[in-house]
Amino acid sequence: MNLSKEKVNGILVVTIEEKEANLSKSDRFKELIVEEINVGERKIIVSFKNVEYLDSSFLGALVGVLKILLPLNGKLVITELNADIENLFELTRLNKIFVIKNDLQTAMLDF
Amino acid sequence: MEEPAININLKIPKDADGILNYIHQVVSALQERIALDEAIVRNVKLILVELVTNSIKHSNDDNALIELSVAHPTLTIQKVDKGLQIEFAEDSHKIPFVDVNKTVMVSFSETKKHHIKILDKYQFKFLDAYKEGITIDYMPEHFGLYIITLASDSFVYQHDPKLQENRFIVNLKLRD
């Protein structure tokens, strides 16, 4: 699972450096983000700018992260989704649960 | 004039790294034969990803395949594999069903619950995935079958006990 991480103005920006966000990567993704939460990160942006598709396992990992972060008064914003991934969030109505922003700049302003 | 039926059969990859190429291959094969609008293509991709993922996770059949057929106005996508019937959690209904035509809740595991309509002893249809509404507490972390249900017009599971064959049959209505 290739991720790049950057701390900007107190916000952890995680970029998924993979084309496929799928079942072979979902567990590791969740582990890596939970590690960040465990060391105190509460403001997290996940960018999907390199991701071509996202499957149900990865979606489940995102839900898992959100379930951990919300009770800690944390915030997760996801951004830079392509049209296929946007469709997935709309169809599953998870666009009502997750904060989704078009670009990184707008995502940063949400904190 | 009615267009001829289109059939495409493609063997499913055995690991997750093959999914992206497989989806491109299937969608290209489909688009070579029929014009599809973008919204349908997006849902076809979601359905294919989840059917292939389901196969990689749960099937031991090396010859599992996806069959696509178009008979206007319906596109049918089927995942076909050999093996035992789908299993529910212990407290759920069992195949062969007895309560034909009834709508029941089944559990695939603690976090995967679905409303289904029993069509016959060996066949059921997945129903509205969000009958209870959506909240972060209720939300499962396994969405595969939900996604297929939501992205299609009908989603039916069928088991053939003689052939030991499972079919996930997904229908989408094509727009004019």
PDB file of C-alpha atoms in Angstrom:
ATOM      1  CA  MET A   1       0.000   0.000   0.000  1.00  0.00           C
ATOM      2  CA  ASN A   2       1.709   3.188  -1.179  1.00  0.00           C
ATOM      3  CA  LEU A   3       0.656   6.361   0.615  1.00  0.00           C
ATOM      4  CA  SER A   4       2.291   9.731   0.801  1.00  0.00           C
ATOM      5  CA  LYS A   5       1.791  11.860   3.903  1.00  0.00           C
ATOM      6  CA  GLU A   6       2.209  15.545   4.477  1.00  0.00           C
ATOM      7  CA  LYS A   7       1.345  17.736   7.449  1.00  0.00           C
ATOM      8  CA  VAL A   8      -0.095  21.089   6.383  1.00  0.00           C
ATOM      9  CA  ASN A   9      -1.335  23.627   8.958  1.00  0.00           C
ATOM     10  CA  GLY A  10      -1.953  20.870  11.506  1.00  0.00           C
ATOM     11  CA  ILE A  11      -3.850  18.691   9.018  1.00  0.00           C
ATOM     12  CA  LEU A  12      -2.539  15.304   7.912  1.00  0.00           C
ATOM     13  CA  VAL A  13      -2.925  15.010   4.142  1.00  0.00           C
ATOM     14  CA  VAL A  14      -2.723  11.412   2.980  1.00  0.00           C
ATOM     15  CA  THR A  15      -2.512  10.741  -0.748  1.00  0.00           C
ATOM     16  CA  ILE A  16      -3.147   7.220  -1.966  1.00  0.00           C
ATOM     17  CA  GLU A  17      -0.421   6.488  -4.493  1.00  0.00           C
ATOM     18  CA  GLU A  18      -2.223   3.567  -6.110  1.00  0.00           C
ATOM     19  CA  LYS A  19      -4.541   3.185  -9.092  1.00  0.00           C
ATOM     20  CA  GLU A  20      -6.542   0.468  -7.382  1.00  0.00           C
ATOM     21  CA  ALA A  21      -7.990   0.949  -3.908  1.00  0.00           C
ATOM     22  CA  ASN A  22      -9.167  -2.608  -3.419  1.00  0.00           C
ATOM     23  CA  LEU A  23      -9.292  -5.628  -1.135  1.00  0.00           C
ATOM     24  CA  SER A  24      -5.555  -6.286  -1.421  1.00  0.00           C
ATOM     25  CA  LYS A  25      -4.833  -2.859   0.096  1.00  0.00           C
ATOM     26  CA  SER A  26      -7.791  -2.024   2.320  1.00  0.00           C
ATOM     27  CA  ASP A  27      -6.583  -3.667   5.559  1.00  0.00           C
ATOM     28  CA  ARG A  28      -3.148  -2.058   5.308  1.00  0.00           C
ATOM     29  CA  PHE A  29      -4.690   1.332   4.529  1.00  0.00           C
ATOM     30  CA  LYS A  30      -6.867   1.126   7.637  1.00  0.00           C
ATOM     31  CA  GLU A  31      -3.888   0.044   9.771  1.00  0.00           C
ATOM     32  CA  LEU A  32      -1.756   2.946   8.542  1.00  0.00           C
ATOM     33  CA  ILE A  33      -4.451   5.549   9.203  1.00  0.00           C
ATOM     34  CA  VAL A  34      -5.278   4.072  12.606  1.00  0.00           C
ATOM     35  CA  GLU A  35      -1.565   4.289  13.484  1.00  0.00           C
ATOM     36  CA  GLU A  36      -1.744   8.016  12.702  1.00  0.00           C
ATOM     37  CA  ILE A  37      -4.873   8.416  14.833  1.00  0.00           C
ATOM     38  CA  ASN A  38      -3.137   6.554  17.663  1.00  0.00           C
ATOM     39  CA  VAL A  39      -0.273   9.046  17.656  1.00  0.00           C
ATOM     40  CA  GLY A  40      -2.736  11.909  17.932  1.00  0.00           C
ATOM     41  CA  GLU A  41      -3.812  12.898  14.432  1.00  0.00           C
ATOM     42  CA  ARG A  42      -7.416  14.131  14.470  1.00  0.00           C
ATOM     43  CA  LYS A  43      -7.648  16.195  11.271  1.00  0.00           C
ATOM     44  CA  ILE A  44      -7.163  13.984   8.240  1.00  0.00           C
ATOM     45  CA  ILE A  45      -7.648  14.493   4.519  1.00  0.00           C
ATOM     46  CA  VAL A  46      -7.458  11.509   2.190  1.00  0.00           C
ATOM     47  CA  SER A  47      -6.840  12.303  -1.465  1.00  0.00           C
ATOM     48  CA  PHE A  48      -7.902   9.842  -4.161  1.00  0.00           C
ATOM     49  CA  LYS A  49      -6.374  11.814  -7.038  1.00  0.00           C
ATOM     50  CA  ASN A  50      -4.390   8.794  -8.302  1.00  0.00           C
ATOM     51  CA  VAL A  51      -7.103   6.211  -7.718  1.00  0.00           C
ATOM     52  CA  GLU A  52      -9.047   4.837 -10.660  1.00  0.00           C
ATOM     53  CA  TYR A  53     -11.516   2.714  -8.702  1.00  0.00           C
ATOM     54  CA  LEU A  54     -12.414   1.925  -5.131  1.00  0.00           C
ATOM     55  CA  ASP A  55     -14.048  -1.345  -4.118  1.00  0.00           C
ATOM     56  CA  SER A  56     -16.350  -2.326  -1.252  1.00  0.00           C
ATOM     57  CA  SER A  57     -13.444  -3.535   0.915  1.00  0.00           C
ATOM     58  CA  PHE A  58     -11.706  -0.169   0.706  1.00  0.00           C
ATOM     59  CA  LEU A  59     -14.992   1.634   1.279  1.00  0.00           C
ATOM     60  CA  GLY A  60     -15.383  -0.516   4.394  1.00  0.00           C
ATOM     61  CA  ALA A  61     -11.900   0.505   5.547  1.00  0.00           C
ATOM     62  CA  LEU A  62     -12.867   4.184   5.173  1.00  0.00           C
ATOM     63  CA  VAL A  63     -16.034   3.587   7.193  1.00  0.00           C
ATOM     64  CA  GLY A  64     -13.908   1.816   9.819  1.00  0.00           C
ATOM     65  CA  VAL A  65     -11.563   4.800  10.049  1.00  0.00           C
ATOM     66  CA  LEU A  66     -14.503   7.206  10.358  1.00  0.00           C
ATOM     67  CA  LYS A  67     -16.036   5.099  13.131  1.00  0.00           C
ATOM     68  CA  ILE A  68     -12.779   5.376  15.078  1.00  0.00           C
ATOM     69  CA  LEU A  69     -12.183   9.061  14.372  1.00  0.00           C
ATOM     70  CA  LEU A  70     -15.645  10.534  15.088  1.00  0.00           C
ATOM     71  CA  PRO A  71     -15.852   9.506  18.774  1.00  0.00           C
ATOM     72  CA  LEU A  72     -12.434  11.169  19.248  1.00  0.00           C
ATOM     73  CA  ASN A  73     -13.855  14.428  17.879  1.00  0.00           C
ATOM     74  CA  GLY A  74     -11.718  13.955  14.818  1.00  0.00           C
ATOM     75  CA  LYS A  75     -12.574  14.818  11.244  1.00  0.00           C
ATOM     76  CA  LEU A  76     -11.971  13.003   7.991  1.00  0.00           C
ATOM     77  CA  VAL A  77     -12.375  14.763   4.653  1.00  0.00           C
ATOM     78  CA  ILE A  78     -11.995  12.909   1.380  1.00  0.00           C
ATOM     79  CA  THR A  79     -11.142  14.666  -1.823  1.00  0.00           C
ATOM     80  CA  GLU A  80     -10.207  14.458  -5.507  1.00  0.00           C
ATOM     81  CA  LEU A  81     -12.553  11.626  -6.397  1.00  0.00           C
ATOM     82  CA  ASN A  82     -13.045  10.691 -10.043  1.00  0.00           C
ATOM     83  CA  ALA A  83     -16.551  10.358 -11.489  1.00  0.00           C
ATOM     84  CA  ASP A  84     -16.705   6.578 -10.898  1.00  0.00           C
ATOM     85  CA  ILE A  85     -15.795   6.926  -7.225  1.00  0.00           C
ATOM     86  CA  GLU A  86     -18.195   9.841  -6.771  1.00  0.00           C
ATOM     87  CA  ASN A  87     -20.916   7.663  -8.241  1.00  0.00           C
ATOM     88  CA  LEU A  88     -20.101   4.955  -5.688  1.00  0.00           C
ATOM     89  CA  PHE A  89     -20.477   7.402  -2.771  1.00  0.00           C
ATOM     90  CA  GLU A  90     -23.739   8.782  -4.159  1.00  0.00           C
ATOM     91  CA  LEU A  91     -25.191   5.359  -4.848  1.00  0.00           C
ATOM     92  CA  THR A  92     -24.384   4.050  -1.370  1.00  0.00           C
ATOM     93  CA  ARG A  93     -25.500   7.393   0.117  1.00  0.00           C
ATOM     94  CA  LEU A  94     -22.164   7.592   1.880  1.00  0.00           C
ATOM     95  CA  ASN A  95     -21.875  11.109   0.460  1.00  0.00           C
ATOM     96  CA  LYS A  96     -24.290  12.000   3.319  1.00  0.00           C
ATOM     97  CA  ILE A  97     -21.930  10.516   5.902  1.00  0.00           C
ATOM     98  CA  PHE A  98     -18.489  11.506   4.602  1.00  0.00           C
ATOM     99  CA  VAL A  99     -17.303  15.052   4.033  1.00  0.00           C
ATOM    100  CA  ILE A 100     -16.321  15.091   0.359  1.00  0.00           C
ATOM    101  CA  LYS A 101     -14.594  18.016  -1.318  1.00  0.00           C
ATOM    102  CA  ASN A 102     -13.625  18.509  -4.945  1.00  0.00           C
ATOM    103  CA  ASP A 103     -10.053  19.604  -4.377  1.00  0.00           C
ATOM    104  CA  LEU A 104      -7.391  19.764  -1.709  1.00  0.00           C
ATOM    105  CA  GLN A 105      -7.666  23.505  -1.205  1.00  0.00           C
ATOM    106  CA  THR A 106     -11.402  23.311  -0.470  1.00  0.00           C
ATOM    107  CA  ALA A 107     -10.792  20.306   1.772  1.00  0.00           C
ATOM    108  CA  MET A 108      -8.261  22.281   3.815  1.00  0.00           C
ATOM    109  CA  LEU A 109     -10.770  25.119   4.281  1.00  0.00           C
ATOM    110  CA  ASP A 110     -13.250  22.695   5.839  1.00  0.00           C
ATOM    111  CA  PHE A 111     -11.193  22.434   9.047  1.00  0.00           C
TER     112      PHE A 111
ATOM    113  CA  MET B   1     -35.731  -3.688 -36.048  1.00  0.00           C
ATOM    114  CA  GLU B   2     -34.719  -5.599 -32.931  1.00  0.00           C
ATOM    115  CA  GLU B   3     -30.957  -5.767 -32.377  1.00  0.00           C
ATOM    116  CA  PRO B   4     -29.392  -9.233 -32.086  1.00  0.00           C
ATOM    117  CA  ALA B   5     -28.499 -10.500 -28.607  1.00  0.00           C
ATOM    118  CA  ILE B   6     -24.910  -9.876 -27.530  1.00  0.00           C
ATOM    119  CA  ASN B   7     -22.989 -12.390 -25.451  1.00  0.00           C
ATOM    120  CA  ILE B   8     -19.576 -11.922 -23.873  1.00  0.00           C
ATOM    121  CA  ASN B   9     -17.945 -14.502 -21.568  1.00  0.00           C
ATOM    122  CA  LEU B  10     -14.720 -13.659 -19.761  1.00  0.00           C
ATOM    123  CA  LYS B  11     -12.878 -15.703 -17.147  1.00  0.00           C
ATOM    124  CA  ILE B  12     -12.442 -13.901 -13.820  1.00  0.00           C
ATOM    125  CA  PRO B  13      -8.887 -13.053 -12.635  1.00  0.00           C
ATOM    126  CA  LYS B  14      -7.677 -14.919  -9.558  1.00  0.00           C
ATOM    127  CA  ASP B  15      -6.194 -11.985  -7.713  1.00  0.00           C
ATOM    128  CA  ALA B  16      -7.098  -8.377  -6.986  1.00  0.00           C
ATOM    129  CA  ASP B  17      -4.258  -6.902  -9.034  1.00  0.00           C
ATOM    130  CA  GLY B  18      -5.987  -8.166 -12.173  1.00  0.00           C
ATOM    131  CA  ILE B  19      -9.295  -6.399 -11.517  1.00  0.00           C
ATOM    132  CA  LEU B  20      -8.579  -3.078 -13.218  1.00  0.00           C
ATOM    133  CA  ASN B  21      -7.433  -4.615 -16.512  1.00  0.00           C
ATOM    134  CA  TYR B  22     -10.319  -7.043 -16.404  1.00  0.00           C
ATOM    135  CA  ILE B  23     -12.884  -4.265 -15.975  1.00  0.00           C
ATOM    136  CA  HIS B  24     -11.334  -2.307 -18.875  1.00  0.00           C
ATOM    137  CA  GLN B  25     -11.400  -5.441 -21.020  1.00  0.00           C
ATOM    138  CA  VAL B  26     -15.051  -6.218 -20.264  1.00  0.00           C
ATOM    139  CA  VAL B  27     -16.263  -2.637 -20.679  1.00  0.00           C
ATOM    140  CA  SER B  28     -14.350  -2.288 -23.990  1.00  0.00           C
ATOM    141  CA  ALA B  29     -15.824  -5.541 -25.282  1.00  0.00           C
ATOM    142  CA  LEU B  30     -19.278  -4.312 -24.343  1.00  0.00           C
ATOM    143  CA  GLN B  31     -18.811  -0.860 -25.860  1.00  0.00           C
ATOM    144  CA  GLU B  32     -17.550  -2.379 -29.116  1.00  0.00           C
ATOM    145  CA  ARG B  33     -20.928  -3.992 -29.474  1.00  0.00           C
ATOM    146  CA  ILE B  34     -23.325  -1.473 -28.015  1.00  0.00           C
ATOM    147  CA  ALA B  35     -23.503   2.263 -27.287  1.00  0.00           C
ATOM    148  CA  LEU B  36     -23.938   2.878 -23.569  1.00  0.00           C
ATOM    149  CA  ASP B  37     -24.421   6.163 -21.760  1.00  0.00           C
ATOM    150  CA  GLU B  38     -21.898   7.201 -19.129  1.00  0.00           C
ATOM    151  CA  ALA B  39     -24.196   6.623 -16.160  1.00  0.00           C
ATOM    152  CA  ILE B  40     -24.788   3.007 -17.200  1.00  0.00           C
ATOM    153  CA  VAL B  41     -21.063   2.448 -17.803  1.00  0.00           C
ATOM    154  CA  ARG B  42     -20.306   3.731 -14.281  1.00  0.00           C
ATOM    155  CA  ASN B  43     -22.786   1.318 -12.734  1.00  0.00           C
ATOM    156  CA  VAL B  44     -21.536  -1.553 -14.913  1.00  0.00           C
ATOM    157  CA  LYS B  45     -18.009  -0.901 -13.625  1.00  0.00           C
ATOM    158  CA  LEU B  46     -19.172  -0.907  -9.991  1.00  0.00           C
ATOM    159  CA  ILE B  47     -21.080  -4.148 -10.518  1.00  0.00           C
ATOM    160  CA  LEU B  48     -18.143  -5.830 -12.272  1.00  0.00           C
ATOM    161  CA  VAL B  49     -15.689  -4.772  -9.551  1.00  0.00           C
ATOM    162  CA  GLU B  50     -17.934  -6.229  -6.854  1.00  0.00           C
ATOM    163  CA  LEU B  51     -18.746  -9.454  -8.700  1.00  0.00           C
ATOM    164  CA  VAL B  52     -15.048 -10.073  -9.397  1.00  0.00           C
ATOM    165  CA  THR B  53     -14.112  -9.152  -5.806  1.00  0.00           C
ATOM    166  CA  ASN B  54     -16.774 -11.524  -4.506  1.00  0.00           C
ATOM    167  CA  SER B  55     -15.343 -14.289  -6.693  1.00  0.00           C
ATOM    168  CA  ILE B  56     -11.758 -13.655  -5.569  1.00  0.00           C
ATOM    169  CA  LYS B  57     -12.862 -13.695  -1.930  1.00  0.00           C
ATOM    170  CA  HIS B  58     -15.290 -16.593  -1.927  1.00  0.00           C
ATOM    171  CA  SER B  59     -14.871 -18.887  -4.941  1.00  0.00           C
ATOM    172  CA  ASN B  60     -12.350 -21.673  -5.400  1.00  0.00           C
ATOM    173  CA  ASP B  61     -13.398 -22.239  -8.992  1.00  0.00           C
ATOM    174  CA  ASP B  62     -10.525 -21.497 -11.406  1.00  0.00           C
ATOM    175  CA  ASN B  63     -13.036 -21.270 -14.224  1.00  0.00           C
ATOM    176  CA  ALA B  64     -15.366 -18.723 -12.631  1.00  0.00           C
ATOM    177  CA  LEU B  65     -16.532 -16.302 -15.292  1.00  0.00           C
ATOM    178  CA  ILE B  66     -18.622 -13.250 -16.024  1.00  0.00           C
ATOM    179  CA  GLU B  67     -21.252 -13.538 -18.734  1.00  0.00           C
ATOM    180  CA  LEU B  68     -22.759 -10.422 -20.250  1.00  0.00           C
ATOM    181  CA  SER B  69     -25.748 -10.447 -22.522  1.00  0.00           C
ATOM    182  CA  VAL B  70     -27.841  -7.701 -23.999  1.00  0.00           C
ATOM    183  CA  ALA B  71     -31.404  -8.244 -25.080  1.00  0.00           C
ATOM    184  CA  HIS B  72     -32.843  -4.768 -25.438  1.00  0.00           C
ATOM    185  CA  PRO B  73     -33.701  -3.049 -23.210  1.00  0.00           C
ATOM    186  CA  THR B  74     -31.895  -5.198 -20.631  1.00  0.00           C
ATOM    187  CA  LEU B  75     -28.202  -5.753 -19.982  1.00  0.00           C
ATOM    188  CA  THR B  76     -27.630  -8.878 -17.908  1.00  0.00           C
ATOM    189  CA  ILE B  77     -24.360  -9.495 -16.080  1.00  0.00           C
ATOM    190  CA  GLN B  78     -23.912 -12.914 -14.496  1.00  0.00           C
ATOM    191  CA  LYS B  79     -21.138 -14.262 -12.338  1.00  0.00           C
ATOM    192  CA  VAL B  80     -21.030 -18.025 -12.685  1.00  0.00           C
ATOM    193  CA  ASP B  81     -18.981 -20.385 -10.559  1.00  0.00           C
ATOM    194  CA  LYS B  82     -19.036 -23.977  -9.405  1.00  0.00           C
ATOM    195  CA  GLY B  83     -19.246 -24.682  -5.725  1.00  0.00           C
ATOM    196  CA  LEU B  84     -21.429 -24.957  -2.698  1.00  0.00           C
ATOM    197  CA  GLN B  85     -24.447 -22.711  -2.274  1.00  0.00           C
ATOM    198  CA  ILE B  86     -24.217 -19.336  -0.577  1.00  0.00           C
ATOM    199  CA  GLU B  87     -24.158 -19.711   3.208  1.00  0.00           C
ATOM    200  CA  PHE B  88     -25.920 -17.520   5.713  1.00  0.00           C
ATOM    201  CA  ALA B  89     -25.140 -17.143   9.393  1.00  0.00           C
ATOM    202  CA  GLU B  90     -26.515 -19.945  11.569  1.00  0.00           C
ATOM    203  CA  ASP B  91     -29.620 -18.107  12.753  1.00  0.00           C
ATOM    204  CA  SER B  92     -30.702 -17.202   9.199  1.00  0.00           C
ATOM    205  CA  HIS B  93     -32.886 -18.937   6.667  1.00  0.00           C
ATOM    206  CA  LYS B  94     -31.334 -21.789   4.731  1.00  0.00           C
ATOM    207  CA  ILE B  95     -31.217 -22.943   1.112  1.00  0.00           C
ATOM    208  CA  PRO B  96     -33.338 -24.814   0.032  1.00  0.00           C
ATOM    209  CA  PHE B  97     -35.850 -22.261   1.258  1.00  0.00           C
ATOM    210  CA  VAL B  98     -39.329 -23.167   2.408  1.00  0.00           C
ATOM    211  CA  ASP B  99     -40.911 -19.697   2.695  1.00  0.00           C
ATOM    212  CA  VAL B 100     -41.247 -19.019  -1.029  1.00  0.00           C
ATOM    213  CA  ASN B 101     -42.453 -15.501  -1.998  1.00  0.00           C
ATOM    214  CA  LYS B 102     -41.696 -14.137   1.461  1.00  0.00           C
ATOM    215  CA  THR B 103     -39.398 -11.203   2.232  1.00  0.00           C
ATOM    216  CA  VAL B 104     -36.947 -12.061   5.001  1.00  0.00           C
ATOM    217  CA  MET B 105     -33.751 -10.729   6.552  1.00  0.00           C
ATOM    218  CA  VAL B 106     -30.679 -12.924   6.222  1.00  0.00           C
ATOM    219  CA  SER B 107     -27.256 -12.563   7.806  1.00  0.00           C
ATOM    220  CA  PHE B 108     -24.053 -13.329   5.962  1.00  0.00           C
ATOM    221  CA  SER B 109     -22.202 -12.452   9.146  1.00  0.00           C
ATOM    222  CA  GLU B 110     -22.697 -10.150  12.116  1.00  0.00           C
ATOM    223  CA  THR B 111     -22.158  -7.049  10.013  1.00  0.00           C
ATOM    224  CA  LYS B 112     -23.701  -8.133   6.747  1.00  0.00           C
ATOM    225  CA  LYS B 113     -27.483  -8.237   6.835  1.00  0.00           C
ATOM    226  CA  HIS B 114     -29.745  -8.134   3.815  1.00  0.00           C
ATOM    227  CA  HIS B 115     -33.427  -8.132   3.058  1.00  0.00           C
ATOM    228  CA  ILE B 116     -34.158 -10.708   0.403  1.00  0.00           C
ATOM    229  CA  LYS B 117     -37.247 -11.943  -1.371  1.00  0.00           C
ATOM    230  CA  ILE B 118     -37.315 -15.710  -1.727  1.00  0.00           C
ATOM    231  CA  LEU B 119     -38.247 -16.573  -5.325  1.00  0.00           C
ATOM    232  CA  ASP B 120     -38.077 -20.345  -5.074  1.00  0.00           C
ATOM    233  CA  LYS B 121     -36.223 -23.053  -3.153  1.00  0.00           C
ATOM    234  CA  TYR B 122     -32.873 -22.130  -4.696  1.00  0.00           C
ATOM    235  CA  GLN B 123     -33.308 -18.521  -5.733  1.00  0.00           C
ATOM    236  CA  PHE B 124     -33.652 -15.142  -4.045  1.00  0.00           C
ATOM    237  CA  LYS B 125     -33.601 -11.467  -4.938  1.00  0.00           C
ATOM    238  CA  PHE B 126     -31.672  -8.831  -2.959  1.00  0.00           C
ATOM    239  CA  LEU B 127     -33.906  -5.967  -1.830  1.00  0.00           C
ATOM    240  CA  ASP B 128     -33.422  -2.356  -0.739  1.00  0.00           C
ATOM    241  CA  ALA B 129     -30.096  -2.194   1.029  1.00  0.00           C
ATOM    242  CA  TYR B 130     -31.054   0.752   3.232  1.00  0.00           C
ATOM    243  CA  LYS B 131     -34.487  -0.194   4.474  1.00  0.00           C
ATOM    244  CA  GLU B 132     -33.467   0.852   8.003  1.00  0.00           C
ATOM    245  CA  GLY B 133     -32.001   4.167   6.837  1.00  0.00           C
ATOM    246  CA  ILE B 134     -28.356   5.096   7.079  1.00  0.00           C
ATOM    247  CA  THR B 135     -26.384   6.101  10.146  1.00  0.00           C
ATOM    248  CA  ILE B 136     -22.746   5.711  11.027  1.00  0.00           C
ATOM    249  CA  ASP B 137     -23.662   3.262  13.823  1.00  0.00           C
ATOM    250  CA  TYR B 138     -25.738   0.994  11.632  1.00  0.00           C
ATOM    251  CA  MET B 139     -23.343   1.143   8.736  1.00  0.00           C
ATOM    252  CA  PRO B 140     -21.578  -2.095   7.858  1.00  0.00           C
ATOM    253  CA  GLU B 141     -17.979  -2.285   6.723  1.00  0.00           C
ATOM    254  CA  HIS B 142     -18.851  -4.744   3.945  1.00  0.00           C
ATOM    255  CA  PHE B 143     -20.723  -3.207   1.063  1.00  0.00           C
ATOM    256  CA  GLY B 144     -20.200  -5.562  -1.861  1.00  0.00           C
ATOM    257  CA  LEU B 145     -23.696  -6.990  -2.209  1.00  0.00           C
ATOM    258  CA  TYR B 146     -25.250  -3.624  -1.230  1.00  0.00           C
ATOM    259  CA  ILE B 147     -23.408  -1.922  -4.070  1.00  0.00           C
ATOM    260  CA  ILE B 148     -24.557  -4.453  -6.645  1.00  0.00           C
ATOM    261  CA  THR B 149     -28.150  -4.123  -5.394  1.00  0.00           C
ATOM    262  CA  LEU B 150     -28.054  -0.335  -5.563  1.00  0.00           C
ATOM    263  CA  ALA B 151     -26.311  -0.135  -8.948  1.00  0.00           C
ATOM    264  CA  SER B 152     -28.749  -2.480 -10.702  1.00  0.00           C
ATOM    265  CA  ASP B 153     -32.449  -2.824 -11.442  1.00  0.00           C
ATOM    266  CA  SER B 154     -32.537  -6.366 -10.095  1.00  0.00           C
ATOM    267  CA  PHE B 155     -30.042  -8.685  -8.433  1.00  0.00           C
ATOM    268  CA  VAL B 156     -30.846 -12.364  -8.051  1.00  0.00           C
ATOM    269  CA  TYR B 157     -28.855 -15.260  -6.630  1.00  0.00           C
ATOM    270  CA  GLN B 158     -29.531 -18.726  -7.994  1.00  0.00           C
ATOM    271  CA  HIS B 159     -28.061 -22.100  -7.041  1.00  0.00           C
ATOM    272  CA  ASP B 160     -28.308 -25.224  -9.173  1.00  0.00           C
ATOM    273  CA  PRO B 161     -27.867 -28.189  -6.800  1.00  0.00           C
ATOM    274  CA  LYS B 162     -27.441 -30.704  -9.672  1.00  0.00           C
ATOM    275  CA  LEU B 163     -24.674 -28.766 -11.416  1.00  0.00           C
ATOM    276  CA  GLN B 164     -23.333 -27.367  -8.117  1.00  0.00           C
ATOM    277  CA  GLU B 165     -23.382 -23.996  -9.837  1.00  0.00           C
ATOM    278  CA  ASN B 166     -23.945 -20.508  -8.403  1.00  0.00           C
ATOM    279  CA  ARG B 167     -25.213 -17.595 -10.434  1.00  0.00           C
ATOM    280  CA  PHE B 168     -25.358 -13.960  -9.380  1.00  0.00           C
ATOM    281  CA  ILE B 169     -27.681 -12.444 -11.974  1.00  0.00           C
ATOM    282  CA  VAL B 170     -27.693  -8.667 -12.318  1.00  0.00           C
ATOM    283  CA  ASN B 171     -30.053  -6.825 -14.656  1.00  0.00           C
ATOM    284  CA  LEU B 172     -29.791  -3.216 -15.765  1.00  0.00           C
ATOM    285  CA  LYS B 173     -32.316  -1.432 -17.930  1.00  0.00           C
ATOM    286  CA  LEU B 174     -30.626   0.425 -20.750  1.00  0.00           C
ATOM    287  CA  ARG B 175     -31.849   3.915 -21.496  1.00  0.00           C
ATOM    288  CA  ASP B 176     -33.015   4.926 -24.960  1.00  0.00           C
TER     289      ASP B 176
END
